[in-house]
Amino acid sequence: MTTATARVSRHGSSTAKPSRNARARERAVAWARRAPLLPALVFLIIVTQLPFVATLIISFLNWNSLSPSKTGFAGIGNYVQILGDPYFLQAIMVTIIETVSVVLVSLLLGLGLALLLDKKFIGRGLARTMLIAPFLIVPVAAALIWKHAILNPVYGLINGTLTWIWALFGSDTPPQPDLLSSAPLMAIILSLVWQWTPFMMLILLAGLQSRPMDTVEAAQMDGATPWAIFRHLTLPHLRQYLELGGLLGAIYIVQNFDATFVITSGGLGTANLPYAIYETFYYANEYGLASAAGVVVVIGSIIVATFALRTVFSLFKKEAAR
Amino acid sequence: MSTLTPAEPTSSVPTPPARTTGSRRRGKSRMDPTRNNTAAGIAAWLLALLFAVPVLWMILTSFHSEVDAATNPPSIAADLNLDAYKEFFGATSGVSPWPSLINSATASIFSTVLVLLLAIPAAYALSIRPVKKWTDVLFFFLSTKMMPVVAAVLPLYLFAKSAGALDNIWFLGLMYTSMNLPIAVWMMRSFLDEVPVEMLEASQIDGAGLLLTLRKVVAPVAMPGIAATALICFIFSWNELLLARVLTGVVAGTAPVFLTGFVSGQGLFLAKVCAAAVVISLPVLFAGFAAQDKLVQGLSLGAVK
């Protein structure tokens, strides 16, 4: 009897009416199952959900820590102010441009690299290791290297190499672009693409290697061209992996703070939302405004996350069905 | 799959083995016997080099003297020395990076241990003896990861300030725990799923207790996954800047915060900047290469095997 109820409880609600004793026992079993889960769950709710509730509350307050006397209820004033403030509107635009371009470019590059690395060639392991390296440099360090060692207009590697190449052809007037001041957002995007392409490559490579080879071989036997195989077999198979890579990448890149902070410190119109929020509360002490902007970010993230969760869920179900 | 265009008219010749010039060396690979892999290899190597250049350049520059580091055109063949490293470790400036490195190690190791202590039982409850609605719980964990840190950082700052936890490395470690816990639970669950059900049942029938089952059946299968999870959590904590920047200051500043001291660095310190970047990235490079195979699984939240 007891084992039967226990087994029923594992599969959801039991239809039989158990006696009070059995029900208590069932409840005990359920709690015994839940117990190992609770510390993690409780910890996470306290440390991530409560602060967000606090952010939500603060977002409706007038609160600048430098003038405490003016603290009070603001209604939706902070939201109105943010959505009418050119600085925040630009930050929203920067965030969108940055996220979309980094995700798309690194996905495309990552796809190309994954397709190449899926083939056998000499030194493939080493090439793969070299490609992963950008992802394993501390983000702040990577941004510093891009700013000082690569993109610096005077002695950076790019302009240095241009000087060297031009000198080979006897010219001493090489082009010396200054991306950091002429297109600072591009500089940030470039460094982020460099860091994120390996991530996309790794996910897509895993996808390629889980591709059922028998259908590909059958298609080859039937005389399908490599392009047709890619278009009709590989790409449909990779679709979920592309979505997964794109959405996970988007979730991280929307939150990008390090590259902006290091490369431009938010100057020249490159502040994205995380950086703008940081500035608003850390330097300007506008707690209410910063919180309202934080809520706006969360709303945007929820939109992305809904898609991300659905993608993960479909992969997850596929795996469970296996 | 069914979208594949139907086979061409039967008159078309089956793929001629004409383009096999490149596949002579490794013979017919499982992948694609008719493709020229040499071309792919060369292309892959060129791209790999291109992506590695900033890293290689950083390493090379860190061994140059400051004068050779900041030249245009670059001086690749300049003499190598350890001056920049000596300088980074405070030879003349007297500013030592050690406190920040120790802070980073403290926060990262503390939070990794705590994450494992919380995530392993949780994953057990989501995989081996699953609770009701375990998928919902799993997705709740994931959804917390999707909330931007910046939306919670102000209340955390205010709380830390009022609780006297500002500039405290243990509090930062606690925040890192919440940051990594969702990923760890997901990863760990997918590793525990690899424990065969038959083995669990067999050990139950043999009358093995919970602890014995965990030790003899679950642990051997799950151990490599647990190690990889730990390494990935370590990497994320080591890399983190925003929380560290807001919640720490003079005493508890971490290595990334130390690095931000170079943001407006003048050209004279290029070799030192590179040396700093190398030193602070080393633990991550080691951990990352060690966890390479499981890295994807971890970063894709266990969705990709």
PDB file of C-alpha atoms in Angstrom, chain B residues 58-205:
ATOM      1  CA  MET B  58      49.221  40.682 -25.628  1.00  0.00           C
ATOM      2  CA  ILE B  59      51.606  37.927 -24.522  1.00  0.00           C
ATOM      3  CA  LEU B  60      54.452  39.139 -26.755  1.00  0.00           C
ATOM      4  CA  THR B  61      54.028  42.767 -25.720  1.00  0.00           C
ATOM      5  CA  SER B  62      54.041  41.827 -22.043  1.00  0.00           C
ATOM      6  CA  PHE B  63      57.641  40.610 -22.519  1.00  0.00           C
ATOM      7  CA  HIS B  64      58.774  43.773 -24.261  1.00  0.00           C
ATOM      8  CA  SER B  65      60.195  46.858 -22.627  1.00  0.00           C
ATOM      9  CA  GLU B  66      57.846  49.839 -22.572  1.00  0.00           C
ATOM     10  CA  VAL B  67      59.837  51.597 -25.292  1.00  0.00           C
ATOM     11  CA  ASP B  68      59.581  48.618 -27.661  1.00  0.00           C
ATOM     12  CA  ALA B  69      55.928  48.019 -26.808  1.00  0.00           C
ATOM     13  CA  ALA B  70      54.676  51.388 -27.991  1.00  0.00           C
ATOM     14  CA  THR B  71      56.155  51.655 -31.448  1.00  0.00           C
ATOM     15  CA  ASN B  72      54.657  52.150 -34.860  1.00  0.00           C
ATOM     16  CA  PRO B  73      55.333  49.972 -36.862  1.00  0.00           C
ATOM     17  CA  PRO B  74      55.353  47.232 -34.212  1.00  0.00           C
ATOM     18  CA  SER B  75      58.697  45.854 -33.117  1.00  0.00           C
ATOM     19  CA  ILE B  76      58.048  42.136 -33.177  1.00  0.00           C
ATOM     20  CA  ALA B  77      61.678  41.129 -32.859  1.00  0.00           C
ATOM     21  CA  ALA B  78      62.512  43.363 -29.895  1.00  0.00           C
ATOM     22  CA  ASP B  79      64.358  41.879 -26.933  1.00  0.00           C
ATOM     23  CA  LEU B  80      62.271  40.006 -24.411  1.00  0.00           C
ATOM     24  CA  ASN B  81      62.440  40.666 -20.700  1.00  0.00           C
ATOM     25  CA  LEU B  82      60.379  40.429 -17.529  1.00  0.00           C
ATOM     26  CA  ASP B  83      60.408  44.126 -16.676  1.00  0.00           C
ATOM     27  CA  ALA B  84      56.688  44.602 -17.252  1.00  0.00           C
ATOM     28  CA  TYR B  85      55.874  41.734 -14.894  1.00  0.00           C
ATOM     29  CA  LYS B  86      58.219  43.117 -12.235  1.00  0.00           C
ATOM     30  CA  GLU B  87      56.560  46.488 -12.706  1.00  0.00           C
ATOM     31  CA  PHE B  88      53.086  44.967 -12.469  1.00  0.00           C
ATOM     32  CA  PHE B  89      53.944  43.266  -9.206  1.00  0.00           C
ATOM     33  CA  GLY B  90      54.917  46.634  -7.813  1.00  0.00           C
ATOM     34  CA  ALA B  91      58.690  46.825  -8.313  1.00  0.00           C
ATOM     35  CA  THR B  92      58.832  50.611  -8.338  1.00  0.00           C
ATOM     36  CA  SER B  93      55.256  51.830  -7.968  1.00  0.00           C
ATOM     37  CA  GLY B  94      54.770  50.032  -4.685  1.00  0.00           C
ATOM     38  CA  VAL B  95      51.210  49.181  -5.708  1.00  0.00           C
ATOM     39  CA  SER B  96      50.867  45.454  -5.305  1.00  0.00           C
ATOM     40  CA  PRO B  97      48.235  43.497  -7.214  1.00  0.00           C
ATOM     41  CA  TRP B  98      48.373  40.703  -4.661  1.00  0.00           C
ATOM     42  CA  PRO B  99      45.516  41.885  -2.421  1.00  0.00           C
ATOM     43  CA  SER B 100      43.195  42.057  -5.436  1.00  0.00           C
ATOM     44  CA  LEU B 101      44.312  38.651  -6.706  1.00  0.00           C
ATOM     45  CA  ILE B 102      43.762  37.174  -3.257  1.00  0.00           C
ATOM     46  CA  ASN B 103      40.338  38.852  -3.060  1.00  0.00           C
ATOM     47  CA  SER B 104      39.368  37.393  -6.410  1.00  0.00           C
ATOM     48  CA  ALA B 105      40.547  33.951  -5.362  1.00  0.00           C
ATOM     49  CA  THR B 106      38.682  34.231  -2.061  1.00  0.00           C
ATOM     50  CA  ALA B 107      35.385  35.337  -3.585  1.00  0.00           C
ATOM     51  CA  SER B 108      35.612  32.851  -6.461  1.00  0.00           C
ATOM     52  CA  ILE B 109      36.570  29.805  -4.388  1.00  0.00           C
ATOM     53  CA  PHE B 110      34.145  30.626  -1.577  1.00  0.00           C
ATOM     54  CA  SER B 111      31.240  31.083  -3.977  1.00  0.00           C
ATOM     55  CA  THR B 112      32.167  27.985  -5.999  1.00  0.00           C
ATOM     56  CA  VAL B 113      32.156  25.807  -2.879  1.00  0.00           C
ATOM     57  CA  LEU B 114      28.861  27.296  -1.752  1.00  0.00           C
ATOM     58  CA  VAL B 115      27.349  26.830  -5.215  1.00  0.00           C
ATOM     59  CA  LEU B 116      28.312  23.155  -5.208  1.00  0.00           C
ATOM     60  CA  LEU B 117      26.879  22.652  -1.720  1.00  0.00           C
ATOM     61  CA  LEU B 118      23.550  24.158  -2.795  1.00  0.00           C
ATOM     62  CA  ALA B 119      23.392  22.920  -6.378  1.00  0.00           C
ATOM     63  CA  ILE B 120      24.255  19.241  -5.919  1.00  0.00           C
ATOM     64  CA  PRO B 121      21.310  18.455  -3.614  1.00  0.00           C
ATOM     65  CA  ALA B 122      19.039  20.605  -5.776  1.00  0.00           C
ATOM     66  CA  ALA B 123      20.088  18.788  -8.915  1.00  0.00           C
ATOM     67  CA  TYR B 124      19.549  15.510  -7.109  1.00  0.00           C
ATOM     68  CA  ALA B 125      15.977  16.587  -6.368  1.00  0.00           C
ATOM     69  CA  LEU B 126      15.487  17.510 -10.011  1.00  0.00           C
ATOM     70  CA  SER B 127      17.045  14.476 -11.593  1.00  0.00           C
ATOM     71  CA  ILE B 128      17.481  11.315  -9.564  1.00  0.00           C
ATOM     72  CA  ARG B 129      14.420  11.498  -7.344  1.00  0.00           C
ATOM     73  CA  PRO B 130      12.524  14.307  -9.059  1.00  0.00           C
ATOM     74  CA  VAL B 131       9.995  16.410  -7.197  1.00  0.00           C
ATOM     75  CA  LYS B 132       6.608  17.070  -8.735  1.00  0.00           C
ATOM     76  CA  LYS B 133       6.662  19.732 -11.437  1.00  0.00           C
ATOM     77  CA  TRP B 134      10.413  19.517 -11.586  1.00  0.00           C
ATOM     78  CA  THR B 135      10.539  21.113 -15.034  1.00  0.00           C
ATOM     79  CA  ASP B 136       8.826  24.222 -13.669  1.00  0.00           C
ATOM     80  CA  VAL B 137      11.368  24.471 -10.881  1.00  0.00           C
ATOM     81  CA  LEU B 138      14.199  24.000 -13.340  1.00  0.00           C
ATOM     82  CA  PHE B 139      12.887  26.788 -15.539  1.00  0.00           C
ATOM     83  CA  PHE B 140      12.442  29.050 -12.558  1.00  0.00           C
ATOM     84  CA  PHE B 141      16.150  28.669 -11.845  1.00  0.00           C
ATOM     85  CA  LEU B 142      16.940  29.543 -15.420  1.00  0.00           C
ATOM     86  CA  SER B 143      14.674  32.573 -15.470  1.00  0.00           C
ATOM     87  CA  THR B 144      16.516  34.142 -12.539  1.00  0.00           C
ATOM     88  CA  LYS B 145      19.679  34.021 -14.630  1.00  0.00           C
ATOM     89  CA  MET B 146      17.984  36.024 -17.337  1.00  0.00           C
ATOM     90  CA  MET B 147      17.365  39.008 -15.110  1.00  0.00           C
ATOM     91  CA  PRO B 148      20.092  41.577 -15.693  1.00  0.00           C
ATOM     92  CA  VAL B 149      22.343  42.091 -12.687  1.00  0.00           C
ATOM     93  CA  VAL B 150      22.040  45.826 -13.144  1.00  0.00           C
ATOM     94  CA  ALA B 151      18.355  45.653 -12.192  1.00  0.00           C
ATOM     95  CA  ALA B 152      19.198  44.310  -8.751  1.00  0.00           C
ATOM     96  CA  VAL B 153      22.467  45.985  -7.990  1.00  0.00           C
ATOM     97  CA  LEU B 154      21.144  49.164  -6.368  1.00  0.00           C
ATOM     98  CA  PRO B 155      19.129  47.420  -3.633  1.00  0.00           C
ATOM     99  CA  LEU B 156      22.076  45.091  -3.047  1.00  0.00           C
ATOM    100  CA  TYR B 157      24.307  48.123  -2.667  1.00  0.00           C
ATOM    101  CA  LEU B 158      21.875  49.822  -0.299  1.00  0.00           C
ATOM    102  CA  PHE B 159      21.486  46.652   1.714  1.00  0.00           C
ATOM    103  CA  ALA B 160      25.246  46.104   1.917  1.00  0.00           C
ATOM    104  CA  LYS B 161      25.701  49.704   2.993  1.00  0.00           C
ATOM    105  CA  SER B 162      23.182  49.511   5.791  1.00  0.00           C
ATOM    106  CA  ALA B 163      24.319  46.059   6.908  1.00  0.00           C
ATOM    107  CA  GLY B 164      27.958  47.069   6.962  1.00  0.00           C
ATOM    108  CA  ALA B 165      28.763  44.536   4.237  1.00  0.00           C
ATOM    109  CA  LEU B 166      30.105  47.041   1.780  1.00  0.00           C
ATOM    110  CA  ASP B 167      33.697  46.390   0.729  1.00  0.00           C
ATOM    111  CA  ASN B 168      33.455  42.907   2.204  1.00  0.00           C
ATOM    112  CA  ILE B 169      34.793  40.089   0.069  1.00  0.00           C
ATOM    113  CA  TRP B 170      32.555  37.438   1.666  1.00  0.00           C
ATOM    114  CA  PHE B 171      29.430  39.375   0.817  1.00  0.00           C
ATOM    115  CA  LEU B 172      30.636  39.647  -2.765  1.00  0.00           C
ATOM    116  CA  GLY B 173      31.217  35.878  -2.757  1.00  0.00           C
ATOM    117  CA  LEU B 174      27.639  35.424  -1.610  1.00  0.00           C
ATOM    118  CA  MET B 175      26.420  37.517  -4.561  1.00  0.00           C
ATOM    119  CA  TYR B 176      28.541  35.449  -6.929  1.00  0.00           C
ATOM    120  CA  THR B 177      26.855  32.374  -5.518  1.00  0.00           C
ATOM    121  CA  SER B 178      23.446  33.637  -6.569  1.00  0.00           C
ATOM    122  CA  MET B 179      24.849  34.574  -9.963  1.00  0.00           C
ATOM    123  CA  ASN B 180      26.209  31.081 -10.638  1.00  0.00           C
ATOM    124  CA  LEU B 181      23.688  28.901  -8.860  1.00  0.00           C
ATOM    125  CA  PRO B 182      21.131  28.699 -11.712  1.00  0.00           C
ATOM    126  CA  ILE B 183      23.730  27.598 -14.245  1.00  0.00           C
ATOM    127  CA  ALA B 184      25.235  25.150 -11.801  1.00  0.00           C
ATOM    128  CA  VAL B 185      21.854  23.552 -11.075  1.00  0.00           C
ATOM    129  CA  TRP B 186      21.180  23.172 -14.793  1.00  0.00           C
ATOM    130  CA  MET B 187      24.577  21.733 -15.566  1.00  0.00           C
ATOM    131  CA  MET B 188      24.585  19.423 -12.616  1.00  0.00           C
ATOM    132  CA  ARG B 189      21.138  18.133 -13.452  1.00  0.00           C
ATOM    133  CA  SER B 190      22.247  17.191 -16.941  1.00  0.00           C
ATOM    134  CA  PHE B 191      25.269  15.389 -15.481  1.00  0.00           C
ATOM    135  CA  LEU B 192      23.198  13.516 -12.908  1.00  0.00           C
ATOM    136  CA  ASP B 193      20.837  12.474 -15.692  1.00  0.00           C
ATOM    137  CA  GLU B 194      23.712  10.462 -17.077  1.00  0.00           C
ATOM    138  CA  VAL B 195      23.571   8.135 -14.073  1.00  0.00           C
ATOM    139  CA  PRO B 196      21.773   5.043 -15.405  1.00  0.00           C
ATOM    140  CA  VAL B 197      18.439   4.352 -13.731  1.00  0.00           C
ATOM    141  CA  GLU B 198      19.170   0.617 -13.726  1.00  0.00           C
ATOM    142  CA  MET B 199      22.207   1.144 -11.547  1.00  0.00           C
ATOM    143  CA  LEU B 200      20.183   3.173  -9.061  1.00  0.00           C
ATOM    144  CA  GLU B 201      17.501   0.525  -8.922  1.00  0.00           C
ATOM    145  CA  ALA B 202      20.053  -2.243  -8.573  1.00  0.00           C
ATOM    146  CA  SER B 203      21.703  -0.554  -5.632  1.00  0.00           C
ATOM    147  CA  GLN B 204      18.309  -0.003  -4.023  1.00  0.00           C
ATOM    148  CA  ILE B 205      17.411  -3.650  -4.401  1.00  0.00           C
TER     149      ILE B 205
END
